[in-house]
PDB file of C-alpha atoms in Angstrom:
ATOM      1  CA  MET A   1      47.298  81.272  77.792  1.00 46.00           C
ATOM      2  CA  SER A   2      48.457  77.637  76.952  1.00 54.00           C
ATOM      3  CA  GLY A   3      51.496  77.597  79.071  1.00 56.00           C
ATOM      4  CA  ARG A   4      53.763  79.231  76.760  1.00 60.00           C
ATOM      5  CA  ILE A   5      56.302  81.933  78.053  1.00 60.00           C
ATOM      6  CA  LEU A   6      55.520  85.636  76.977  1.00 66.00           C
ATOM      7  CA  VAL A   7      58.639  87.811  76.977  1.00 73.00           C
ATOM      8  CA  GLU A   8      58.297  91.144  75.618  1.00 84.00           C
ATOM      9  CA  LEU A   9      60.931  92.590  73.653  1.00 83.00           C
ATOM     10  CA  TYR A  10      61.224  95.471  75.595  1.00 87.00           C
ATOM     11  CA  ASP A  11      61.077  93.636  78.814  1.00 88.00           C
ATOM     12  CA  LEU A  12      64.556  91.859  77.197  1.00 87.00           C
ATOM     13  CA  MET A  13      66.089  95.151  76.265  1.00 88.00           C
ATOM     14  CA  GLN A  14      64.948  96.443  79.716  1.00 91.00           C
ATOM     15  CA  ALA A  15      66.793  93.908  81.334  1.00 90.00           C
ATOM     16  CA  GLU A  16      70.202  93.961  79.297  1.00 90.00           C
ATOM     17  CA  LYS A  17      69.852  97.767  80.636  1.00 92.00           C
ATOM     18  CA  ASP A  18      69.760  96.758  84.290  1.00 93.00           C
ATOM     19  CA  LEU A  19      72.245  94.211  83.938  1.00 91.00           C
ATOM     20  CA  THR A  20      74.489  96.566  82.546  1.00 91.00           C
ATOM     21  CA  HIS A  21      73.857  99.054  85.207  1.00 93.00           C
ATOM     22  CA  LEU A  22      74.478  96.642  87.565  1.00 90.00           C
ATOM     23  CA  MET A  23      77.831  95.929  86.220  1.00 90.00           C
ATOM     24  CA  ASN A  24      78.942  99.323  86.489  1.00 93.00           C
ATOM     25  CA  LEU A  25      78.043  99.495  90.072  1.00 93.00           C
ATOM     26  CA  LEU A  26      79.727  96.249  90.467  1.00 90.00           C
ATOM     27  CA  LYS A  27      82.961  97.591  88.731  1.00 92.00           C
ATOM     28  CA  ALA A  28      82.766 101.008  90.686  1.00 94.00           C
ATOM     29  CA  ASN A  29      82.619  99.159  94.066  1.00 91.00           C
ATOM     30  CA  LYS A  30      85.492  96.911  92.991  1.00 90.00           C
ATOM     31  CA  ALA A  31      87.833  99.935  92.275  1.00 92.00           C
ATOM     32  CA  HIS A  32      86.792 101.508  95.653  1.00 92.00           C
ATOM     33  CA  VAL A  33      87.845  98.429  97.256  1.00 88.00           C
ATOM     34  CA  GLN A  34      90.843  98.242  95.844  1.00 89.00           C
ATOM     35  CA  SER A  35      91.614 101.920  96.372  1.00 90.00           C
ATOM     36  CA  ILE A  36      91.295 101.146 100.042  1.00 86.00           C
ATOM     37  CA  GLY A  37      93.440  98.146  99.415  1.00 82.00           C
ATOM     38  CA  GLU A  38      96.060 100.557  98.151  1.00 84.00           C
ATOM     39  CA  SER A  39      95.947 102.768 101.407  1.00 84.00           C
ATOM     40  CA  VAL A  40      96.225  99.299 103.939  1.00 81.00           C
ATOM     41  CA  GLY A  41      99.554  98.435 101.826  1.00 77.00           C
ATOM     42  CA  ASP A  42     101.318 100.696 104.345  1.00 83.00           C
ATOM     43  CA  TRP A  43      99.777  99.019 107.231  1.00 84.00           C
ATOM     44  CA  LYS A  44     101.820  96.472 109.655  1.00 89.00           C
ATOM     45  CA  GLY A  45     100.923  93.749 111.861  1.00 92.00           C
ATOM     46  CA  GLN A  46      98.330  90.781 112.165  1.00 92.00           C
ATOM     47  CA  ALA A  47      95.269  93.195 111.611  1.00 88.00           C
ATOM     48  CA  ALA A  48      96.805  94.695 108.403  1.00 87.00           C
ATOM     49  CA  GLU A  49      97.327  90.963 106.973  1.00 89.00           C
ATOM     50  CA  GLU A  50      93.993  89.982 107.763  1.00 91.00           C
ATOM     51  CA  MET A  51      92.479  92.857 106.000  1.00 88.00           C
ATOM     52  CA  ARG A  52      94.482  92.525 103.174  1.00 87.00           C
ATOM     53  CA  SER A  53      93.751  88.718 102.904  1.00 90.00           C
ATOM     54  CA  LYS A  54      89.765  89.478 103.169  1.00 91.00           C
ATOM     55  CA  MET A  55      90.195  92.259 100.543  1.00 89.00           C
ATOM     56  CA  ASP A  56      91.972  90.036  98.304  1.00 91.00           C
ATOM     57  CA  GLN A  57      89.181  87.364  98.873  1.00 93.00           C
ATOM     58  CA  PHE A  58      86.666  90.058  98.112  1.00 91.00           C
ATOM     59  CA  LEU A  59      88.007  91.128  95.219  1.00 92.00           C
ATOM     60  CA  THR A  60      88.718  87.681  93.699  1.00 94.00           C
ATOM     61  CA  VAL A  61      85.024  86.785  94.219  1.00 93.00           C
ATOM     62  CA  MET A  62      83.803  90.384  92.575  1.00 91.00           C
ATOM     63  CA  ALA A  63      86.271  89.362  89.290  1.00 93.00           C
ATOM     64  CA  ARG A  64      84.371  86.257  89.151  1.00 94.00           C
ATOM     65  CA  ARG A  65      80.812  87.647  89.652  1.00 91.00           C
ATOM     66  CA  ILE A  66      81.753  90.634  87.166  1.00 91.00           C
ATOM     67  CA  ALA A  67      82.873  88.006  84.943  1.00 94.00           C
ATOM     68  CA  GLU A  68      79.826  85.842  85.237  1.00 92.00           C
ATOM     69  CA  PHE A  69      77.455  88.955  84.613  1.00 90.00           C
ATOM     70  CA  GLU A  70      79.247  89.672  81.328  1.00 92.00           C
ATOM     71  CA  HIS A  71      78.754  86.336  80.188  1.00 94.00           C
ATOM     72  CA  GLN A  72      75.222  86.528  80.919  1.00 91.00           C
ATOM     73  CA  GLN A  73      75.192  89.893  79.538  1.00 90.00           C
ATOM     74  CA  VAL A  74      76.502  88.608  76.273  1.00 93.00           C
ATOM     75  CA  ASP A  75      74.240  85.830  76.204  1.00 93.00           C
ATOM     76  CA  LEU A  76      71.126  88.104  76.906  1.00 90.00           C
ATOM     77  CA  ALA A  77      72.305  90.182  73.880  1.00 91.00           C
ATOM     78  CA  ARG A  78      72.450  87.552  71.447  1.00 93.00           C
ATOM     79  CA  TYR A  79      68.806  86.248  72.690  1.00 90.00           C
ATOM     80  CA  ASN A  80      67.395  89.628  72.316  1.00 87.00           C
ATOM     81  CA  TYR A  81      68.831  90.133  68.773  1.00 89.00           C
ATOM     82  CA  ARG A  82      67.345  86.555  67.989  1.00 89.00           C
ATOM     83  CA  MET A  83      63.673  87.656  69.326  1.00 85.00           C
ATOM     84  CA  GLU A  84      63.927  90.735  67.746  1.00 85.00           C
ATOM     85  CA  GLU A  85      64.750  88.945  64.136  1.00 86.00           C
ATOM     86  CA  ALA A  86      61.942  86.406  64.955  1.00 84.00           C
ATOM     87  CA  ASP A  87      59.697  89.448  65.554  1.00 80.00           C
ATOM     88  CA  ARG A  88      60.608  90.740  62.315  1.00 82.00           C
ATOM     89  CA  ALA A  89      60.272  87.492  60.413  1.00 85.00           C
ATOM     90  CA  GLY A  90      56.584  87.303  62.019  1.00 78.00           C
ATOM     91  CA  ASN A  91      55.563  90.750  60.785  1.00 68.00           C
TER      92      ASN A  91
END
């Protein structure tokens, strides 16, 4: 090869599907942690406060990661579209 990057359209579409699957898992995990957090809401004391604080931090990080993945998914979808158009134009 001449040092060029070769990416198959199938691989790009698979990457997009994999990213969607990962985002769905993250969202499900976030919802699970939120439901646990709701049950911790009635707890009292320092341990309860620490648990709530850690869960809030976790949810904040997870929300940020999900937003990053969503942005990457949009970028990947745009790139896939451009590559499909280029492929059609080349045929």
